[in-house]
mmCIF file of C-alpha atoms and ligand atoms in Angstrom:
data_model
loop_
_atom_site.group_PDB
_atom_site.id
_atom_site.type_symbol
_atom_site.label_atom_id
_atom_site.label_comp_id
_atom_site.label_asym_id
_atom_site.label_seq_id
_atom_site.Cartn_x
_atom_site.Cartn_y
_atom_site.Cartn_z
ATOM 1 C CA UNK A 1 22.793 -3.738 -21.101
ATOM 2 C CA UNK A 2 20.014 -3.408 -23.721
ATOM 3 C CA UNK A 3 16.768 -4.980 -22.726
ATOM 4 C CA UNK A 4 13.037 -4.678 -22.851
ATOM 5 C CA UNK A 5 11.541 -5.336 -19.427
ATOM 6 C CA UNK A 6 7.840 -5.021 -20.150
ATOM 7 C CA UNK A 7 5.480 -4.014 -22.952
ATOM 8 C CA UNK A 8 2.012 -2.754 -22.035
ATOM 9 C CA UNK A 9 -0.821 -1.805 -24.376
ATOM 10 C CA UNK A 10 -2.902 1.268 -23.591
ATOM 11 C CA UNK A 11 -6.439 1.283 -24.930
ATOM 12 C CA UNK A 12 -7.611 4.603 -26.304
ATOM 13 C CA UNK A 13 -10.587 5.720 -28.377
ATOM 14 C CA UNK A 14 -8.328 6.967 -31.168
ATOM 15 C CA UNK A 15 -5.899 4.040 -31.260
ATOM 16 C CA UNK A 16 -4.123 1.569 -28.989
ATOM 17 C CA UNK A 17 -0.491 2.247 -28.220
ATOM 18 C CA UNK A 18 2.362 0.397 -26.545
ATOM 19 C CA UNK A 19 4.327 1.556 -23.527
ATOM 20 C CA UNK A 20 7.717 -0.130 -23.713
ATOM 21 C CA UNK A 21 9.773 -0.137 -20.517
ATOM 22 C CA UNK A 22 13.417 -1.161 -20.592
ATOM 23 C CA UNK A 23 17.056 -0.210 -20.433
ATOM 24 C CA UNK A 24 18.940 1.429 -23.248
ATOM 25 C CA UNK A 25 15.949 1.253 -25.604
ATOM 26 C CA UNK A 26 15.883 4.770 -27.083
ATOM 27 C CA UNK A 27 16.969 3.351 -30.438
ATOM 28 C CA UNK A 28 13.672 1.429 -30.707
ATOM 29 C CA UNK A 29 12.279 4.668 -32.120
ATOM 30 C CA UNK A 30 14.237 3.995 -35.299
ATOM 31 C CA UNK A 31 12.262 0.769 -35.910
ATOM 32 C CA UNK A 32 8.895 2.371 -35.334
ATOM 33 C CA UNK A 33 6.586 2.681 -38.337
ATOM 34 C CA UNK A 34 5.726 6.251 -37.378
ATOM 35 C CA UNK A 35 9.425 7.105 -37.550
ATOM 36 C CA UNK A 36 10.103 5.152 -40.738
ATOM 37 C CA UNK A 37 7.123 6.616 -42.573
ATOM 38 C CA UNK A 38 7.657 10.212 -41.441
ATOM 39 C CA UNK A 39 9.031 12.809 -43.839
ATOM 40 C CA UNK A 40 10.563 14.797 -40.991
ATOM 41 C CA UNK A 41 11.105 14.169 -37.297
ATOM 42 C CA UNK A 42 11.269 16.937 -34.695
ATOM 43 C CA UNK A 43 12.915 15.845 -31.457
ATOM 44 C CA UNK A 44 11.650 18.153 -28.713
ATOM 45 C CA UNK A 45 14.429 17.643 -26.168
ATOM 46 C CA UNK A 46 14.552 19.126 -22.678
ATOM 47 C CA UNK A 47 17.678 21.296 -22.314
ATOM 48 C CA UNK A 48 19.063 19.439 -19.278
ATOM 49 C CA UNK A 49 18.577 16.121 -21.057
ATOM 50 C CA UNK A 50 20.294 17.502 -24.160
ATOM 51 C CA UNK A 51 23.310 18.581 -22.117
ATOM 52 C CA UNK A 52 23.509 15.266 -20.266
ATOM 53 C CA UNK A 53 22.799 12.937 -23.198
ATOM 54 C CA UNK A 54 24.086 14.887 -26.221
ATOM 55 C CA UNK A 55 26.266 12.014 -27.422
ATOM 56 C CA UNK A 56 23.517 9.408 -27.136
ATOM 57 C CA UNK A 57 21.013 11.663 -28.928
ATOM 58 C CA UNK A 58 23.397 12.602 -31.697
ATOM 59 C CA UNK A 59 24.655 9.071 -32.274
ATOM 60 C CA UNK A 60 21.070 7.743 -32.352
ATOM 61 C CA UNK A 61 19.467 10.349 -34.595
ATOM 62 C CA UNK A 62 21.958 12.549 -36.386
ATOM 63 C CA UNK A 63 22.688 10.188 -39.265
ATOM 64 C CA UNK A 64 19.035 10.641 -40.258
ATOM 65 C CA UNK A 65 18.804 13.837 -42.261
ATOM 66 C CA UNK A 66 15.089 14.130 -41.513
ATOM 67 C CA UNK A 67 15.765 14.493 -37.752
ATOM 68 C CA UNK A 68 16.147 17.874 -36.140
ATOM 69 C CA UNK A 69 16.570 18.726 -32.455
ATOM 70 C CA UNK A 70 14.371 21.449 -30.944
ATOM 71 C CA UNK A 71 15.657 22.358 -27.481
ATOM 72 C CA UNK A 72 12.929 22.912 -24.884
ATOM 73 C CA UNK A 73 13.961 24.983 -21.858
ATOM 74 C CA UNK A 74 13.643 23.820 -18.265
ATOM 75 C CA UNK A 75 10.723 24.704 -16.052
ATOM 76 C CA UNK A 76 6.957 25.006 -16.018
ATOM 77 C CA UNK A 77 7.080 28.361 -17.865
ATOM 78 C CA UNK A 78 7.795 26.393 -21.075
ATOM 79 C CA UNK A 79 4.131 25.417 -21.007
ATOM 80 C CA UNK A 80 2.912 28.985 -21.549
ATOM 81 C CA UNK A 81 0.313 28.998 -24.292
ATOM 82 C CA UNK A 82 2.168 31.700 -26.219
ATOM 83 C CA UNK A 83 5.324 29.563 -26.303
ATOM 84 C CA UNK A 84 3.457 26.940 -28.320
ATOM 85 C CA UNK A 85 2.912 29.465 -31.129
ATOM 86 C CA UNK A 86 6.673 29.993 -31.307
ATOM 87 C CA UNK A 87 7.343 26.292 -31.818
ATOM 88 C CA UNK A 88 4.405 25.832 -34.201
ATOM 89 C CA UNK A 89 5.796 28.622 -36.372
ATOM 90 C CA UNK A 90 9.251 27.024 -36.307
ATOM 91 C CA UNK A 91 7.760 23.733 -37.511
ATOM 92 C CA UNK A 92 5.931 25.460 -40.344
ATOM 93 C CA UNK A 93 9.000 27.437 -41.369
ATOM 94 C CA UNK A 94 11.113 24.260 -41.409
ATOM 95 C CA UNK A 95 8.686 22.457 -43.713
ATOM 96 C CA UNK A 96 6.997 20.028 -41.338
ATOM 97 C CA UNK A 97 3.898 18.427 -42.871
ATOM 98 C CA UNK A 98 0.995 16.239 -41.809
ATOM 99 C CA UNK A 99 3.341 13.259 -42.283
ATOM 100 C CA UNK A 100 5.894 14.527 -39.811
ATOM 101 C CA UNK A 101 6.581 13.144 -36.350
ATOM 102 C CA UNK A 102 7.290 14.781 -32.999
ATOM 103 C CA UNK A 103 9.300 12.912 -30.365
ATOM 104 C CA UNK A 104 9.134 14.407 -26.860
ATOM 105 C CA UNK A 105 12.230 13.606 -24.785
ATOM 106 C CA UNK A 106 12.130 14.947 -21.239
ATOM 107 C CA UNK A 107 9.969 15.140 -18.146
ATOM 108 C CA UNK A 108 6.279 15.966 -17.914
ATOM 109 C CA UNK A 109 6.798 19.583 -18.952
ATOM 110 C CA UNK A 110 8.402 18.577 -22.252
ATOM 111 C CA UNK A 111 5.863 15.786 -22.778
ATOM 112 C CA UNK A 112 2.840 18.000 -22.133
ATOM 113 C CA UNK A 113 4.218 20.855 -24.222
ATOM 114 C CA UNK A 114 5.482 18.868 -27.215
ATOM 115 C CA UNK A 115 2.322 16.756 -27.017
ATOM 116 C CA UNK A 116 0.155 19.863 -27.200
ATOM 117 C CA UNK A 117 2.139 21.169 -30.184
ATOM 118 C CA UNK A 118 1.765 17.776 -31.925
ATOM 119 C CA UNK A 119 -1.976 17.747 -31.205
ATOM 120 C CA UNK A 120 -2.694 21.048 -32.943
ATOM 121 C CA UNK A 121 -0.049 21.264 -35.680
ATOM 122 C CA UNK A 122 -1.970 20.738 -38.933
ATOM 123 C CA UNK A 123 -4.825 19.288 -36.836
ATOM 124 C CA UNK A 124 -2.507 16.740 -35.256
ATOM 125 C CA UNK A 125 0.682 14.915 -36.217
ATOM 126 C CA UNK A 126 2.138 11.725 -34.766
ATOM 127 C CA UNK A 127 3.750 11.820 -31.353
ATOM 128 C CA UNK A 128 6.156 9.517 -29.498
ATOM 129 C CA UNK A 129 6.748 10.136 -25.793
ATOM 130 C CA UNK A 130 10.122 9.419 -24.198
ATOM 131 C CA UNK A 131 9.697 10.234 -20.497
ATOM 132 C CA UNK A 132 12.941 10.889 -18.591
ATOM 133 C CA UNK A 133 11.761 11.673 -15.037
ATOM 134 C CA UNK A 134 10.235 9.128 -12.695
ATOM 135 C CA UNK A 135 7.037 11.201 -12.553
ATOM 136 C CA UNK A 136 6.698 11.259 -16.314
ATOM 137 C CA UNK A 137 7.430 7.505 -16.535
ATOM 138 C CA UNK A 138 4.745 6.482 -14.048
ATOM 139 C CA UNK A 139 2.261 9.270 -14.659
ATOM 140 C CA UNK A 140 2.326 12.059 -17.250
ATOM 141 C CA UNK A 141 3.447 10.098 -20.339
ATOM 142 C CA UNK A 142 0.506 7.706 -19.896
ATOM 143 C CA UNK A 143 -3.099 8.490 -20.713
ATOM 144 C CA UNK A 144 -2.822 10.991 -23.535
ATOM 145 C CA UNK A 145 -3.475 14.228 -21.655
ATOM 146 C CA UNK A 146 -1.479 17.090 -23.196
ATOM 147 C CA UNK A 147 -1.790 20.702 -22.151
ATOM 148 C CA UNK A 148 -0.355 24.171 -21.830
ATOM 149 C CA UNK A 149 -0.989 26.820 -19.182
ATOM 150 C CA UNK A 150 -2.768 30.139 -19.127
ATOM 151 C CA UNK A 151 -1.391 32.758 -16.762
ATOM 152 C CA UNK A 152 -4.663 32.308 -14.865
ATOM 153 C CA UNK A 153 -4.499 28.519 -14.589
ATOM 154 C CA UNK A 154 -2.337 25.422 -15.086
ATOM 155 C CA UNK A 155 -3.213 22.935 -17.864
ATOM 156 C CA UNK A 156 -6.224 25.035 -18.867
ATOM 157 C CA UNK A 157 -5.768 24.503 -22.603
ATOM 158 C CA UNK A 158 -5.401 20.913 -23.618
ATOM 159 C CA UNK A 159 -6.783 17.814 -25.243
ATOM 160 C CA UNK A 160 -6.663 14.054 -25.025
ATOM 161 C CA UNK A 161 -4.070 13.191 -27.649
ATOM 162 C CA UNK A 162 -2.622 9.685 -27.339
ATOM 163 C CA UNK A 163 0.932 9.147 -28.575
ATOM 164 C CA UNK A 164 1.669 6.326 -31.010
ATOM 165 C CA UNK A 165 4.237 4.920 -28.592
ATOM 166 C CA UNK A 166 5.818 5.554 -25.199
ATOM 167 C CA UNK A 167 9.448 4.535 -24.798
ATOM 168 C CA UNK A 168 10.406 4.434 -21.136
ATOM 169 C CA UNK A 169 14.157 4.046 -20.872
ATOM 170 C CA UNK A 170 15.087 3.571 -17.212
ATOM 171 C CA UNK A 171 18.722 4.518 -17.915
ATOM 172 C CA UNK A 172 17.678 8.170 -17.895
ATOM 173 C CA UNK A 173 16.876 7.926 -14.180
ATOM 174 C CA UNK A 174 20.557 7.560 -13.311
ATOM 175 C CA UNK A 175 20.995 11.330 -13.588
ATOM 176 C CA UNK A 176 17.751 12.430 -11.930
ATOM 177 C CA UNK A 177 18.235 14.350 -8.667
ATOM 178 C CA UNK A 178 16.669 13.329 -5.367
ATOM 179 C CA UNK A 179 13.967 15.969 -5.254
ATOM 180 C CA UNK A 180 12.735 15.023 -8.751
ATOM 181 C CA UNK A 181 12.919 11.369 -7.729
ATOM 182 C CA UNK A 182 10.651 12.177 -4.760
ATOM 183 C CA UNK A 183 8.035 13.699 -7.088
ATOM 184 C CA UNK A 184 7.789 10.376 -8.898
ATOM 185 C CA UNK A 185 7.829 8.355 -5.672
ATOM 186 C CA UNK A 186 4.866 10.381 -4.412
ATOM 187 C CA UNK A 187 2.777 9.425 -7.479
ATOM 188 C CA UNK A 188 3.954 5.796 -7.168
ATOM 189 C CA UNK A 189 2.796 5.706 -3.544
ATOM 190 C CA UNK A 190 -0.527 7.103 -4.710
ATOM 191 C CA UNK A 191 -0.930 4.202 -7.144
ATOM 192 C CA UNK A 192 -0.046 1.779 -4.342
ATOM 193 C CA UNK A 193 -2.575 3.259 -1.883
ATOM 194 C CA UNK A 194 -5.437 3.345 -4.369
ATOM 195 C CA UNK A 195 -5.127 -0.171 -5.670
ATOM 196 C CA UNK A 196 -1.740 -1.599 -6.663
ATOM 197 C CA UNK A 197 -1.134 -4.139 -3.886
ATOM 198 C CA UNK A 198 2.109 -5.602 -5.276
ATOM 199 C CA UNK A 199 3.557 -2.113 -5.524
ATOM 200 C CA UNK A 200 2.456 -1.429 -1.947
ATOM 201 C CA UNK A 201 4.297 -4.541 -0.748
ATOM 202 C CA UNK A 202 7.394 -3.636 -2.724
ATOM 203 C CA UNK A 203 7.386 -0.116 -1.317
ATOM 204 C CA UNK A 204 6.904 -1.441 2.211
ATOM 205 C CA UNK A 205 10.085 -3.487 1.797
ATOM 206 C CA UNK A 206 12.054 -0.855 -0.152
ATOM 207 C CA UNK A 207 13.817 2.350 0.844
ATOM 208 C CA UNK A 208 14.492 5.707 -0.788
ATOM 209 C CA UNK A 209 18.035 4.570 -1.627
ATOM 210 C CA UNK A 210 16.593 1.570 -3.526
ATOM 211 C CA UNK A 211 15.164 4.030 -6.059
ATOM 212 C CA UNK A 212 18.711 4.655 -7.236
ATOM 213 C CA UNK A 213 19.220 0.957 -8.044
ATOM 214 C CA UNK A 214 18.458 -0.489 -11.416
ATOM 215 C CA UNK A 215 17.148 -3.792 -9.969
ATOM 216 C CA UNK A 216 14.529 -1.936 -7.894
ATOM 217 C CA UNK A 217 13.526 0.410 -10.731
ATOM 218 C CA UNK A 218 12.978 -2.578 -13.008
ATOM 219 C CA UNK A 219 10.254 -3.778 -10.634
ATOM 220 C CA UNK A 220 8.779 -0.543 -9.350
ATOM 221 C CA UNK A 221 8.352 1.408 -12.615
ATOM 222 C CA UNK A 222 6.380 -1.328 -14.449
ATOM 223 C CA UNK A 223 4.073 -1.728 -11.426
ATOM 224 C CA UNK A 224 3.482 2.002 -10.970
ATOM 225 C CA UNK A 225 3.097 2.703 -14.696
ATOM 226 C CA UNK A 226 1.035 -0.467 -15.220
ATOM 227 C CA UNK A 227 -1.511 0.701 -12.675
ATOM 228 C CA UNK A 228 -2.142 3.980 -14.502
ATOM 229 C CA UNK A 229 -2.233 2.151 -17.847
ATOM 230 C CA UNK A 230 -4.965 -0.108 -16.508
ATOM 231 C CA UNK A 231 -7.009 2.815 -15.154
ATOM 232 C CA UNK A 232 -6.819 5.006 -18.278
ATOM 233 C CA UNK A 233 -7.525 2.028 -20.533
ATOM 234 C CA UNK A 234 -10.808 1.575 -18.682
ATOM 235 C CA UNK A 235 -11.718 5.275 -18.512
ATOM 236 C CA UNK A 236 -9.651 7.421 -20.862
ATOM 237 C CA UNK A 237 -11.719 10.577 -20.670
ATOM 238 C CA UNK A 238 -12.135 10.688 -16.887
ATOM 239 C CA UNK A 239 -15.868 10.059 -16.810
ATOM 240 C CA UNK A 240 -15.478 8.013 -13.626
ATOM 241 C CA UNK A 241 -12.694 5.619 -12.637
ATOM 242 C CA UNK A 242 -9.780 7.787 -13.851
ATOM 243 C CA UNK A 243 -10.721 10.345 -11.192
ATOM 244 C CA UNK A 244 -9.239 8.001 -8.529
ATOM 245 C CA UNK A 245 -5.857 9.246 -9.755
ATOM 246 C CA UNK A 246 -6.700 12.574 -8.116
ATOM 247 C CA UNK A 247 -6.145 10.953 -4.716
ATOM 248 C CA UNK A 248 -4.304 13.518 -2.578
ATOM 249 C CA UNK A 249 -4.455 16.063 -5.381
ATOM 250 C CA UNK A 250 -7.435 18.190 -4.289
ATOM 251 C CA UNK A 251 -5.614 19.238 -1.119
ATOM 252 C CA UNK A 252 -2.196 19.009 -2.819
ATOM 253 C CA UNK A 253 -3.143 21.377 -5.648
ATOM 254 C CA UNK A 254 -4.751 23.786 -3.155
ATOM 255 C CA UNK A 255 -1.527 23.898 -1.096
ATOM 256 C CA UNK A 256 0.594 24.406 -4.233
ATOM 257 C CA UNK A 257 -1.568 27.259 -5.476
ATOM 258 C CA UNK A 258 -1.797 28.817 -1.966
ATOM 259 C CA UNK A 259 2.021 28.750 -1.923
ATOM 260 C CA UNK A 260 2.091 30.233 -5.411
ATOM 261 C CA UNK A 261 4.013 27.116 -6.587
ATOM 262 C CA UNK A 262 7.053 28.293 -4.597
ATOM 263 C CA UNK A 263 8.955 26.477 -1.863
ATOM 264 C CA UNK A 264 7.023 23.248 -2.262
ATOM 265 C CA UNK A 265 7.325 20.502 -4.842
ATOM 266 C CA UNK A 266 4.352 18.786 -6.467
ATOM 267 C CA UNK A 267 5.397 15.506 -4.833
ATOM 268 C CA UNK A 268 5.510 17.020 -1.370
ATOM 269 C CA UNK A 269 2.169 18.802 -1.832
ATOM 270 C CA UNK A 270 0.571 15.534 -3.012
ATOM 271 C CA UNK A 271 2.123 13.653 -0.087
ATOM 272 C CA UNK A 272 0.575 16.144 2.353
ATOM 273 C CA UNK A 273 -2.668 15.889 0.367
ATOM 274 C CA UNK A 274 -2.611 12.074 0.681
ATOM 275 C CA UNK A 275 -1.940 12.392 4.418
ATOM 276 C CA UNK A 276 -4.912 14.761 4.748
ATOM 277 C CA UNK A 277 -7.402 12.569 2.841
ATOM 278 C CA UNK A 278 -6.190 9.433 4.598
ATOM 279 C CA UNK A 279 -6.789 11.129 7.954
ATOM 280 C CA UNK A 280 -10.246 12.234 6.798
ATOM 281 C CA UNK A 281 -10.987 8.639 5.688
ATOM 282 C CA UNK A 282 -9.922 7.446 9.133
ATOM 283 C CA UNK A 283 -11.985 10.081 10.975
ATOM 284 C CA UNK A 284 -15.055 9.022 9.002
ATOM 285 C CA UNK A 285 -14.448 5.377 9.944
ATOM 286 C CA UNK A 286 -13.554 4.236 6.389
ATOM 287 C CA UNK A 287 -10.011 3.069 7.151
ATOM 288 C CA UNK A 288 -8.709 1.591 10.397
ATOM 289 C CA UNK A 289 -6.007 3.101 12.583
ATOM 290 C CA UNK A 290 -3.662 0.343 11.382
ATOM 291 C CA UNK A 291 -4.324 1.197 7.724
ATOM 292 C CA UNK A 292 -3.817 4.895 8.402
ATOM 293 C CA UNK A 293 -0.587 4.272 10.283
ATOM 294 C CA UNK A 294 0.858 2.112 7.535
ATOM 295 C CA UNK A 295 0.043 4.804 4.932
ATOM 296 C CA UNK A 296 1.654 7.517 7.069
ATOM 297 C CA UNK A 297 4.672 5.305 7.735
ATOM 298 C CA UNK A 298 5.295 4.856 4.005
ATOM 299 C CA UNK A 299 4.936 8.579 3.268
ATOM 300 C CA UNK A 300 7.451 9.304 6.044
ATOM 301 C CA UNK A 301 9.846 6.500 5.041
ATOM 302 C CA UNK A 302 10.347 7.952 1.577
ATOM 303 C CA UNK A 303 10.957 11.421 3.046
ATOM 304 C CA UNK A 304 8.092 13.011 1.183
ATOM 305 C CA UNK A 305 7.129 15.670 3.708
ATOM 306 C CA UNK A 306 10.185 17.738 4.425
ATOM 307 C CA UNK A 307 9.243 21.374 4.957
ATOM 308 C CA UNK A 308 7.124 23.210 7.444
ATOM 309 C CA UNK A 309 3.971 24.204 5.647
ATOM 310 C CA UNK A 310 2.462 27.158 7.367
ATOM 311 C CA UNK A 311 -0.948 27.518 5.866
ATOM 312 C CA UNK A 312 -4.234 29.105 6.706
ATOM 313 C CA UNK A 313 -6.885 26.347 6.638
ATOM 314 C CA UNK A 314 -9.714 28.636 5.493
ATOM 315 C CA UNK A 315 -7.612 29.869 2.578
ATOM 316 C CA UNK A 316 -6.717 26.286 1.622
ATOM 317 C CA UNK A 317 -10.431 25.454 1.562
ATOM 318 C CA UNK A 318 -11.006 28.499 -0.690
ATOM 319 C CA UNK A 319 -8.283 27.242 -3.063
ATOM 320 C CA UNK A 320 -9.862 23.779 -3.061
ATOM 321 C CA UNK A 321 -13.111 25.307 -4.281
ATOM 322 C CA UNK A 322 -11.370 26.648 -7.421
ATOM 323 C CA UNK A 323 -10.204 23.168 -8.499
ATOM 324 C CA UNK A 324 -11.378 22.564 -12.076
ATOM 325 C CA UNK A 325 -12.370 19.018 -11.126
ATOM 326 C CA UNK A 326 -15.128 20.194 -8.772
ATOM 327 C CA UNK A 327 -18.780 20.060 -9.776
ATOM 328 C CA UNK A 328 -21.694 22.163 -8.545
ATOM 329 C CA UNK A 329 -19.515 24.366 -6.349
ATOM 330 C CA UNK A 330 -18.762 21.450 -3.998
ATOM 331 C CA UNK A 331 -15.328 20.131 -3.117
ATOM 332 C CA UNK A 332 -15.015 16.557 -4.358
ATOM 333 C CA UNK A 333 -12.527 14.318 -2.573
ATOM 334 C CA UNK A 334 -11.216 10.891 -3.405
ATOM 335 C CA UNK A 335 -11.308 8.995 -0.109
ATOM 336 C CA UNK A 336 -10.229 5.479 0.767
ATOM 337 C CA UNK A 337 -12.935 3.076 1.877
ATOM 338 C CA UNK A 338 -10.190 0.688 3.017
ATOM 339 C CA UNK A 339 -6.728 0.549 1.597
ATOM 340 C CA UNK A 340 -6.717 -0.186 -2.179
ATOM 341 C CA UNK A 341 -10.381 0.809 -2.453
ATOM 342 C CA UNK A 342 -10.800 4.455 -3.447
ATOM 343 C CA UNK A 343 -14.118 6.203 -3.819
ATOM 344 C CA UNK A 344 -14.551 9.327 -5.956
ATOM 345 C CA UNK A 345 -16.894 12.310 -5.520
ATOM 346 C CA UNK A 346 -16.910 12.200 -1.717
ATOM 347 C CA UNK A 347 -18.187 15.275 0.072
ATOM 348 C CA UNK A 348 -16.658 16.075 3.456
ATOM 349 C CA UNK A 349 -18.232 18.050 6.250
ATOM 350 C CA UNK A 350 -16.490 21.393 6.676
ATOM 351 C CA UNK A 351 -15.837 20.799 10.375
ATOM 352 C CA UNK A 352 -14.004 17.482 9.735
ATOM 353 C CA UNK A 353 -12.031 19.023 6.876
ATOM 354 C CA UNK A 354 -10.967 21.979 8.973
ATOM 355 C CA UNK A 355 -9.954 19.809 11.932
ATOM 356 C CA UNK A 356 -7.704 17.662 9.749
ATOM 357 C CA UNK A 357 -6.218 20.678 7.965
ATOM 358 C CA UNK A 358 -5.457 22.358 11.319
ATOM 359 C CA UNK A 359 -3.527 19.232 12.392
ATOM 360 C CA UNK A 360 -1.391 19.380 9.255
ATOM 361 C CA UNK A 361 -0.187 22.948 9.190
HETATM 362 N N1 NAD B 401 -0.287 14.852 -18.872
HETATM 363 C C1 NAD B 401 -0.512 14.333 -17.687
HETATM 364 O O1 NAD B 401 -1.335 13.417 -17.516
HETATM 365 C C2 NAD B 401 0.259 14.855 -16.522
HETATM 366 C C3 NAD B 401 0.218 14.161 -15.278
HETATM 367 C C4 NAD B 401 1.012 14.647 -14.255
HETATM 368 C C5 NAD B 401 1.805 15.766 -14.427
HETATM 369 N N2 NAD B 401 1.803 16.423 -15.624
HETATM 370 C C6 NAD B 401 2.649 17.592 -15.865
HETATM 371 O O2 NAD B 401 4.006 17.175 -15.768
HETATM 372 C C7 NAD B 401 4.811 18.289 -15.393
HETATM 373 C C8 NAD B 401 5.791 17.841 -14.327
HETATM 374 O O3 NAD B 401 6.620 16.831 -14.867
HETATM 375 P P1 NAD B 401 8.038 16.466 -14.215
HETATM 376 O O4 NAD B 401 7.859 16.267 -12.751
HETATM 377 O O5 NAD B 401 8.614 15.380 -15.031
HETATM 378 O O6 NAD B 401 8.852 17.830 -14.342
HETATM 379 P P2 NAD B 401 9.853 18.425 -15.452
HETATM 380 O O7 NAD B 401 9.489 18.012 -16.798
HETATM 381 O O8 NAD B 401 9.913 19.880 -15.146
HETATM 382 O O9 NAD B 401 11.245 17.766 -15.060
HETATM 383 C C9 NAD B 401 11.793 18.042 -13.800
HETATM 384 C C10 NAD B 401 13.270 18.418 -13.885
HETATM 385 O O10 NAD B 401 14.035 17.265 -14.141
HETATM 386 C C11 NAD B 401 14.977 17.500 -15.184
HETATM 387 N N3 NAD B 401 15.199 16.210 -15.818
HETATM 388 C C12 NAD B 401 14.345 15.520 -16.607
HETATM 389 N N4 NAD B 401 14.827 14.308 -16.866
HETATM 390 C C13 NAD B 401 16.021 14.225 -16.250
HETATM 391 C C14 NAD B 401 17.008 13.213 -16.153
HETATM 392 N N5 NAD B 401 16.815 12.008 -16.686
HETATM 393 N N6 NAD B 401 18.160 13.488 -15.496
HETATM 394 C C15 NAD B 401 18.323 14.704 -14.901
HETATM 395 N N7 NAD B 401 17.430 15.678 -14.925
HETATM 396 C C16 NAD B 401 16.284 15.445 -15.604
HETATM 397 C C17 NAD B 401 14.313 18.536 -16.032
HETATM 398 O O11 NAD B 401 15.252 19.258 -16.746
HETATM 399 C C18 NAD B 401 13.601 19.401 -14.995
HETATM 400 O O12 NAD B 401 14.458 20.378 -14.482
HETATM 401 C C19 NAD B 401 3.856 19.386 -14.952
HETATM 402 O O13 NAD B 401 3.793 20.381 -15.945
HETATM 403 C C20 NAD B 401 2.514 18.673 -14.831
HETATM 404 O O14 NAD B 401 1.426 19.534 -15.107
HETATM 405 C C21 NAD B 401 1.048 15.980 -16.666
HETATM 406 ZN ZN1 ZN B 402 0.392 14.598 -9.446
#
């Protein structure tokens, strides 16, 4: 069935843009002014998505001579800085101009990469995001951050570059595997813990299996995406409020980098990170035992911590210190001062931090 479920507006310094959430709405791109007025349209399509949705993509776009599909491989290595030069050269060779459009169709990797290419090609050409993973629908497609990686650090080269539109077609989620689904659930739980009460209630009632049902997705994706839209509309450039979205990420990123990004997913690392900061918040008397237990119950219910993480606490603390979001050589945590009430820039005594880390390895 074709339907629009919800239209949000994201405020941004450069321009406002809509996030349209619905079912079977990919074709809305064809009505967009940016599409109609473009001389050429490059569809940056993730390879897995191309293989799964070839017919849909071809029937939607191939009658338009100005459209061309650029396949983007799977995996984080796509975001290597040097790979962007390859695609920029292809655009130039194929005659793309300042009036051309890039449409990114895929998960966060495709969105970040195609977004970065759009942001620098001829000083920036129009971009439409079509997120196809749960994580990209509730997180990476919103807020205009685009980036590529250096071998020495993830997302080290990037800009704030808002798209002209985000088209979130829930139909894509039907083919997403469980581990990718968990990555998106982890970010959704984060939004619930740090302020989205209705989402929290929905997730308390729901189960992992519900995430495979269209009726549940129709409710959960607008709530989880809507929360981020609200936050980035108030603080696009992360001067303050937006930093609450790093909840669970200081420890999560440290665990991922300690593990060399192997054997642990981003969602699982963030879930452990959220467990760690929630336990710290509890130890410091900011959240009650009941609040802590209900947070831990939800993380467990959605099966977000599933491997045995054997880490060395001192090394994790070292990795935390390298986080690019730290200031003045201190580790900044987002803690909860009660459920739904996050506080940024919290410093934590080393002894408390180490105790909690030791209990989580
Ligand atoms: N820009 C931001 O604000 C922001 C925020 C969070 C994360 N990110 C970035 O997002 C990236 C992670 O995004 P992700 O989790 O979407 O990963 P991803 O883009 O690698 O996608 C995960 C996997 O799912 C597959 N896939 C995508 N859609 C599918 C579908 N509908 N059906 C079946 N398979 C599908 C992909 O081929 C891939 O193998 C990271 O690079 C991260 O740095 C950016
Ligand atoms: Zn994350």
